Amino acid sequence: MTDAWEIDPAYERYIGRWSRPVATQFLRWLAAGPGGAWCDVGCGTGALAHTVLRTADPARVVGIEPSQPFAAAARAGTDDPRFDVRSGTAESIPAEDGEFDRVVSGLVLNFVPHPIDGLAEMRRVTRTGGTVAGYVWDYAEGMQMIRAFWDAARALDEKAANLDEGVRFPLCRPQPLRDALSIAGLAGVEVHPLDVPTVFADFDDFWRPFLGGQGPAPGYCASLSAVRRDELRDLLDARSRRDEAGRIALTARAWAFRGTVSR
């Protein structure tokens, strides 16, 4: 089973709607000054790049994105002339050495096949003294909606253990992140938690995004028979805590990271 990232509306219902508030928190923590050339690696539908344009007063922002539907959505999401999207990946960024002042990535590094190579490539396209930074979901604990999904899936299917993002992606924790940035040659490495509320109107609002097939958990859900999928839904429903209005209030934690290019 591969991780699909192609359908913009399904991604928006699943993770996109939580990507914007965490992008805002990340940029507040990064506290970058105005101006400068930015590169958003794995820009997806544009959540982070668009937030940079709105709040960070950049000179320009270049998004790097391998998925053509996501790249098209990112372009369509803003008419800001400072924004452009190039086709590429974290491990092969179509840019000159030292082209950017700040190279960032939002919710991407876990999905890079060779993340240290990806970080080294981000370092390559960042000027000396510039910043490489980003954030990843804490799949092991703090991204509660996905953690709840995999805990329920593993209770019903022992094979789900190997697909659990908390197992697949060791970089979702602070120390492995610090180690990876240091190995990639970045200096002054910092890691910081970012917490955003994820409040679902009801169980249907929580469950339906897992049916869209975008990403590991929805991909696993799509692979199940209708009977097994209903069993998973029912177990999640039984485990979900509601408030008096029937809402399911959870938290999504991401780990932000940054390092300086020192050649």
Short mmCIF file of C-alpha atoms in Angstrom, two decimals:
data_model
loop_
_atom_site.label_atom_id
_atom_site.label_comp_id
_atom_site.label_asym_id
_atom_site.label_seq_id
_atom_site.Cartn_x
_atom_site.Cartn_y
_atom_site.Cartn_z
CA MET A 1 0.00 0.00 0.00
CA THR A 2 1.38 3.42 -0.98
CA ASP A 3 0.55 6.82 0.47
CA ALA A 4 -1.66 8.75 -1.97
CA TRP A 5 -1.47 12.55 -2.10
CA GLU A 6 -3.42 13.59 -5.17
CA ILE A 7 -7.01 14.64 -4.39
CA ASP A 8 -7.16 18.20 -3.05
CA PRO A 9 -10.72 18.22 -1.55
CA ALA A 10 -10.17 14.90 0.24
CA TYR A 11 -6.83 16.11 1.61
CA GLU A 12 -8.49 19.33 2.78
CA ARG A 13 -11.13 17.43 4.77
CA TYR A 14 -8.52 15.12 6.27
CA ILE A 15 -5.44 17.22 7.13
CA GLY A 16 -5.59 20.43 5.13
CA ARG A 17 -7.98 22.17 7.51
CA TRP A 18 -5.54 21.62 10.38
CA SER A 19 -2.47 22.56 8.34
CA ARG A 20 -3.20 26.29 8.29
CA PRO A 21 -3.38 26.88 12.07
CA VAL A 22 -0.19 24.90 12.65
CA ALA A 23 1.52 26.89 9.86
CA THR A 24 0.57 30.11 11.64
CA GLN A 25 2.03 28.85 14.92
CA PHE A 26 5.18 27.70 13.18
CA LEU A 27 5.84 31.08 11.59
CA ARG A 28 5.21 32.84 14.89
CA TRP A 29 7.85 30.60 16.49
CA LEU A 30 10.26 31.04 13.57
CA ALA A 31 10.01 34.83 13.99
CA ALA A 32 11.67 35.55 10.65
CA GLY A 33 12.11 39.17 9.66
CA PRO A 34 10.52 40.67 6.55
CA GLY A 35 11.89 40.24 3.06
CA GLY A 36 14.06 37.44 1.80
CA ALA A 37 13.57 34.58 -0.63
CA TRP A 38 11.64 31.61 0.80
CA CYS A 39 11.33 28.05 -0.47
CA ASP A 40 8.50 25.79 0.72
CA VAL A 41 9.56 22.20 0.05
CA GLY A 42 6.62 19.87 -0.48
CA CYS A 43 4.24 22.81 -0.52
CA GLY A 44 1.21 20.60 -1.17
CA THR A 45 -1.93 22.69 -1.60
CA GLY A 46 -0.14 25.75 -0.24
CA ALA A 47 -1.06 25.96 3.44
CA LEU A 48 2.41 27.04 4.60
CA ALA A 49 3.42 29.03 1.50
CA HIS A 50 0.19 31.04 1.54
CA THR A 51 0.62 31.75 5.25
CA VAL A 52 4.17 32.99 4.60
CA LEU A 53 2.79 35.35 1.94
CA ARG A 54 0.10 36.68 4.27
CA THR A 55 2.11 37.08 7.46
CA ALA A 56 5.88 37.13 6.82
CA ASP A 57 6.23 39.85 4.15
CA PRO A 58 8.64 37.82 1.95
CA ALA A 59 10.31 39.10 -1.19
CA ARG A 60 9.23 35.90 -2.95
CA VAL A 61 8.12 32.34 -2.17
CA VAL A 62 8.86 29.30 -4.34
CA GLY A 63 6.90 26.13 -3.66
CA ILE A 64 8.38 22.74 -4.54
CA GLU A 65 5.79 20.03 -5.17
CA PRO A 66 5.85 16.67 -7.04
CA SER A 67 2.05 16.24 -7.20
CA GLN A 68 0.60 18.16 -10.14
CA PRO A 69 -2.94 18.35 -8.68
CA PHE A 70 -1.57 19.73 -5.41
CA ALA A 71 0.70 22.17 -7.26
CA ALA A 72 -2.30 23.40 -9.26
CA ALA A 73 -4.30 23.87 -6.05
CA ALA A 74 -1.41 25.83 -4.51
CA ARG A 75 -1.25 28.13 -7.53
CA ALA A 76 -5.03 28.59 -7.56
CA GLY A 77 -5.07 29.44 -3.87
CA THR A 78 -3.42 32.84 -4.31
CA ASP A 79 -2.94 35.49 -6.99
CA ASP A 80 0.10 36.93 -5.21
CA PRO A 81 2.76 37.62 -7.89
CA ARG A 82 5.52 36.77 -5.39
CA PHE A 83 4.51 33.08 -5.48
CA ASP A 84 5.59 30.39 -7.91
CA VAL A 85 5.58 26.57 -7.87
CA ARG A 86 8.27 24.31 -9.33
CA SER A 87 8.02 20.56 -9.86
CA GLY A 88 10.49 18.75 -7.61
CA THR A 89 11.06 16.82 -4.41
CA ALA A 90 12.91 17.37 -1.14
CA GLU A 91 15.77 15.24 -2.41
CA SER A 92 15.94 17.02 -5.78
CA ILE A 93 15.10 20.72 -5.47
CA PRO A 94 15.24 22.61 -8.80
CA ALA A 95 17.19 25.60 -7.45
CA GLU A 96 20.68 27.04 -7.38
CA ASP A 97 23.10 26.61 -4.48
CA GLY A 98 22.30 29.20 -1.83
CA GLU A 99 19.31 30.60 -3.75
CA PHE A 100 17.10 31.08 -0.70
CA ASP A 101 17.29 32.80 2.67
CA ARG A 102 14.81 30.44 4.31
CA VAL A 103 13.88 26.93 3.25
CA VAL A 104 10.88 25.48 5.08
CA SER A 105 8.73 22.35 4.90
CA GLY A 106 5.39 21.66 6.53
CA LEU A 107 4.29 18.11 7.41
CA VAL A 108 6.66 16.68 4.77
CA LEU A 109 9.87 15.30 6.24
CA ASN A 110 8.32 12.04 7.48
CA PHE A 111 7.34 11.18 3.89
CA VAL A 112 10.74 11.86 2.33
CA PRO A 113 12.27 8.45 1.47
CA HIS A 114 15.74 9.55 2.65
CA PRO A 115 15.09 12.44 5.05
CA ILE A 116 18.73 13.24 5.84
CA ASP A 117 19.40 13.52 2.10
CA GLY A 118 16.35 15.77 1.86
CA LEU A 119 17.62 17.99 4.68
CA ALA A 120 21.06 18.14 3.05
CA GLU A 121 19.43 19.23 -0.22
CA MET A 122 17.46 21.92 1.64
CA ARG A 123 20.75 23.04 3.16
CA ARG A 124 22.33 23.18 -0.31
CA VAL A 125 19.78 25.67 -1.65
CA THR A 126 19.97 27.87 1.47
CA ARG A 127 22.51 30.67 1.69
CA THR A 128 25.21 30.68 4.37
CA GLY A 129 23.63 32.04 7.53
CA GLY A 130 20.17 31.16 6.27
CA THR A 131 17.62 28.91 7.95
CA VAL A 132 16.27 25.44 7.22
CA ALA A 133 13.10 24.80 9.23
CA GLY A 134 9.83 22.90 9.26
CA TYR A 135 7.47 20.78 11.29
CA VAL A 136 6.08 17.24 11.38
CA TRP A 137 3.07 15.75 13.11
CA ASP A 138 3.75 13.84 16.33
CA TYR A 139 2.25 10.59 15.06
CA ALA A 140 3.51 8.64 18.07
CA GLU A 141 1.40 10.56 20.60
CA GLY A 142 0.31 14.12 20.05
CA MET A 143 -1.59 13.97 16.74
CA GLN A 144 -4.62 12.60 18.55
CA MET A 145 -7.02 11.98 15.65
CA ILE A 146 -4.49 9.79 13.83
CA ARG A 147 -3.31 8.18 17.06
CA ALA A 148 -6.91 7.20 17.88
CA PHE A 149 -7.34 5.74 14.39
CA TRP A 150 -4.28 3.51 14.55
CA ASP A 151 -4.94 2.40 18.14
CA ALA A 152 -8.36 1.18 17.02
CA ALA A 153 -7.02 -0.35 13.78
CA ARG A 154 -4.33 -2.26 15.67
CA ALA A 155 -6.92 -3.59 18.13
CA LEU A 156 -8.78 -5.17 15.21
CA ASP A 157 -5.93 -6.09 12.84
CA GLU A 158 -2.40 -7.06 13.91
CA LYS A 159 -1.13 -6.21 10.40
CA ALA A 160 -2.01 -2.56 11.02
CA ALA A 161 0.92 -2.30 13.44
CA ASN A 162 3.41 -2.07 10.58
CA LEU A 163 1.39 0.68 8.88
CA ASP A 164 0.98 2.84 12.00
CA GLU A 165 2.61 6.22 11.28
CA GLY A 166 3.96 6.36 14.82
CA VAL A 167 5.99 3.24 13.96
CA ARG A 168 6.81 4.06 10.34
CA PHE A 169 8.09 7.56 10.98
CA PRO A 170 10.68 7.78 13.77
CA LEU A 171 11.32 11.43 12.90
CA CYS A 172 7.99 12.33 14.51
CA ARG A 173 9.85 12.66 17.86
CA PRO A 174 12.20 15.42 19.07
CA GLN A 175 15.51 13.58 19.50
CA PRO A 176 15.48 11.81 16.13
CA LEU A 177 14.70 15.18 14.54
CA ARG A 178 17.63 16.85 16.29
CA ASP A 179 19.92 14.03 15.24
CA ALA A 180 18.81 14.18 11.60
CA LEU A 181 19.34 17.94 11.32
CA SER A 182 22.78 17.67 12.89
CA ILE A 183 23.82 14.80 10.60
CA ALA A 184 22.65 16.86 7.61
CA GLY A 185 25.14 19.55 8.63
CA LEU A 186 22.88 22.16 10.19
CA ALA A 187 24.04 24.20 13.17
CA GLY A 188 22.17 25.59 16.19
CA VAL A 189 19.42 22.99 15.91
CA GLU A 190 16.21 23.64 17.87
CA VAL A 191 13.01 21.58 18.23
CA HIS A 192 9.78 23.00 19.66
CA PRO A 193 6.19 21.68 20.17
CA LEU A 194 3.26 23.25 18.35
CA ASP A 195 -0.24 22.34 19.60
CA VAL A 196 -3.45 23.21 17.76
CA PRO A 197 -7.03 22.27 18.73
CA THR A 198 -8.86 19.91 16.36
CA VAL A 199 -12.55 20.08 17.23
CA PHE A 200 -14.96 17.86 15.29
CA ALA A 201 -18.64 18.79 15.18
CA ASP A 202 -19.69 15.17 15.67
CA PHE A 203 -18.45 11.65 14.98
CA ASP A 204 -19.31 11.89 11.28
CA ASP A 205 -17.06 14.96 11.01
CA PHE A 206 -14.28 12.91 12.61
CA TRP A 207 -14.82 9.71 10.60
CA ARG A 208 -15.61 10.84 7.04
CA PRO A 209 -12.12 12.32 6.34
CA PHE A 210 -10.67 8.83 6.81
CA LEU A 211 -12.72 7.68 3.80
CA GLY A 212 -10.98 9.97 1.30
CA GLY A 213 -7.95 7.79 0.58
CA GLN A 214 -5.37 10.58 1.05
CA GLY A 215 -2.45 9.56 3.28
CA PRO A 216 -1.58 6.42 5.26
CA ALA A 217 -4.60 6.11 7.57
CA PRO A 218 -7.25 6.81 4.89
CA GLY A 219 -5.31 4.57 2.49
CA TYR A 220 -5.47 1.73 4.99
CA CYS A 221 -9.17 2.42 5.55
CA ALA A 222 -9.83 2.23 1.81
CA SER A 223 -8.06 -1.15 1.64
CA LEU A 224 -10.52 -2.76 4.09
CA SER A 225 -13.65 -4.66 3.16
CA ALA A 226 -16.92 -2.90 3.94
CA VAL A 227 -17.45 -5.19 6.94
CA ARG A 228 -13.98 -4.54 8.40
CA ARG A 229 -14.32 -0.82 7.76
CA ASP A 230 -17.63 -0.77 9.65
CA GLU A 231 -15.99 -2.59 12.55
CA LEU A 232 -13.26 0.02 12.67
CA ARG A 233 -15.80 2.85 12.51
CA ASP A 234 -17.87 1.33 15.30
CA LEU A 235 -14.84 0.87 17.57
CA LEU A 236 -13.71 4.45 17.01
CA ASP A 237 -17.26 5.65 17.65
CA ALA A 238 -17.41 3.75 20.94
CA ARG A 239 -14.03 5.13 22.06
CA SER A 240 -14.71 8.77 21.13
CA ARG A 241 -15.47 11.18 23.95
CA ARG A 242 -18.03 13.89 23.26
CA ASP A 243 -18.82 17.09 25.07
CA GLU A 244 -22.38 18.16 25.89
CA ALA A 245 -22.87 19.43 22.34
CA GLY A 246 -21.67 16.14 20.84
CA ARG A 247 -18.35 17.57 19.69
CA ILE A 248 -15.11 15.59 19.79
CA ALA A 249 -12.36 17.93 21.01
CA LEU A 250 -8.83 16.71 20.35
CA THR A 251 -5.37 18.23 19.96
CA ALA A 252 -2.89 17.96 17.11
CA ARG A 253 0.77 18.31 18.12
CA ALA A 254 3.53 18.98 15.65
CA TRP A 255 7.25 19.23 16.31
CA ALA A 256 8.83 22.31 14.75
CA PHE A 257 12.54 22.27 13.93
CA ARG A 258 15.11 24.73 12.66
CA GLY A 259 18.83 24.93 12.01
CA THR A 260 21.29 27.38 10.50
CA VAL A 261 23.43 26.85 7.42
CA SER A 262 27.05 27.32 8.37
CA ARG A 263 29.48 26.43 5.58
#
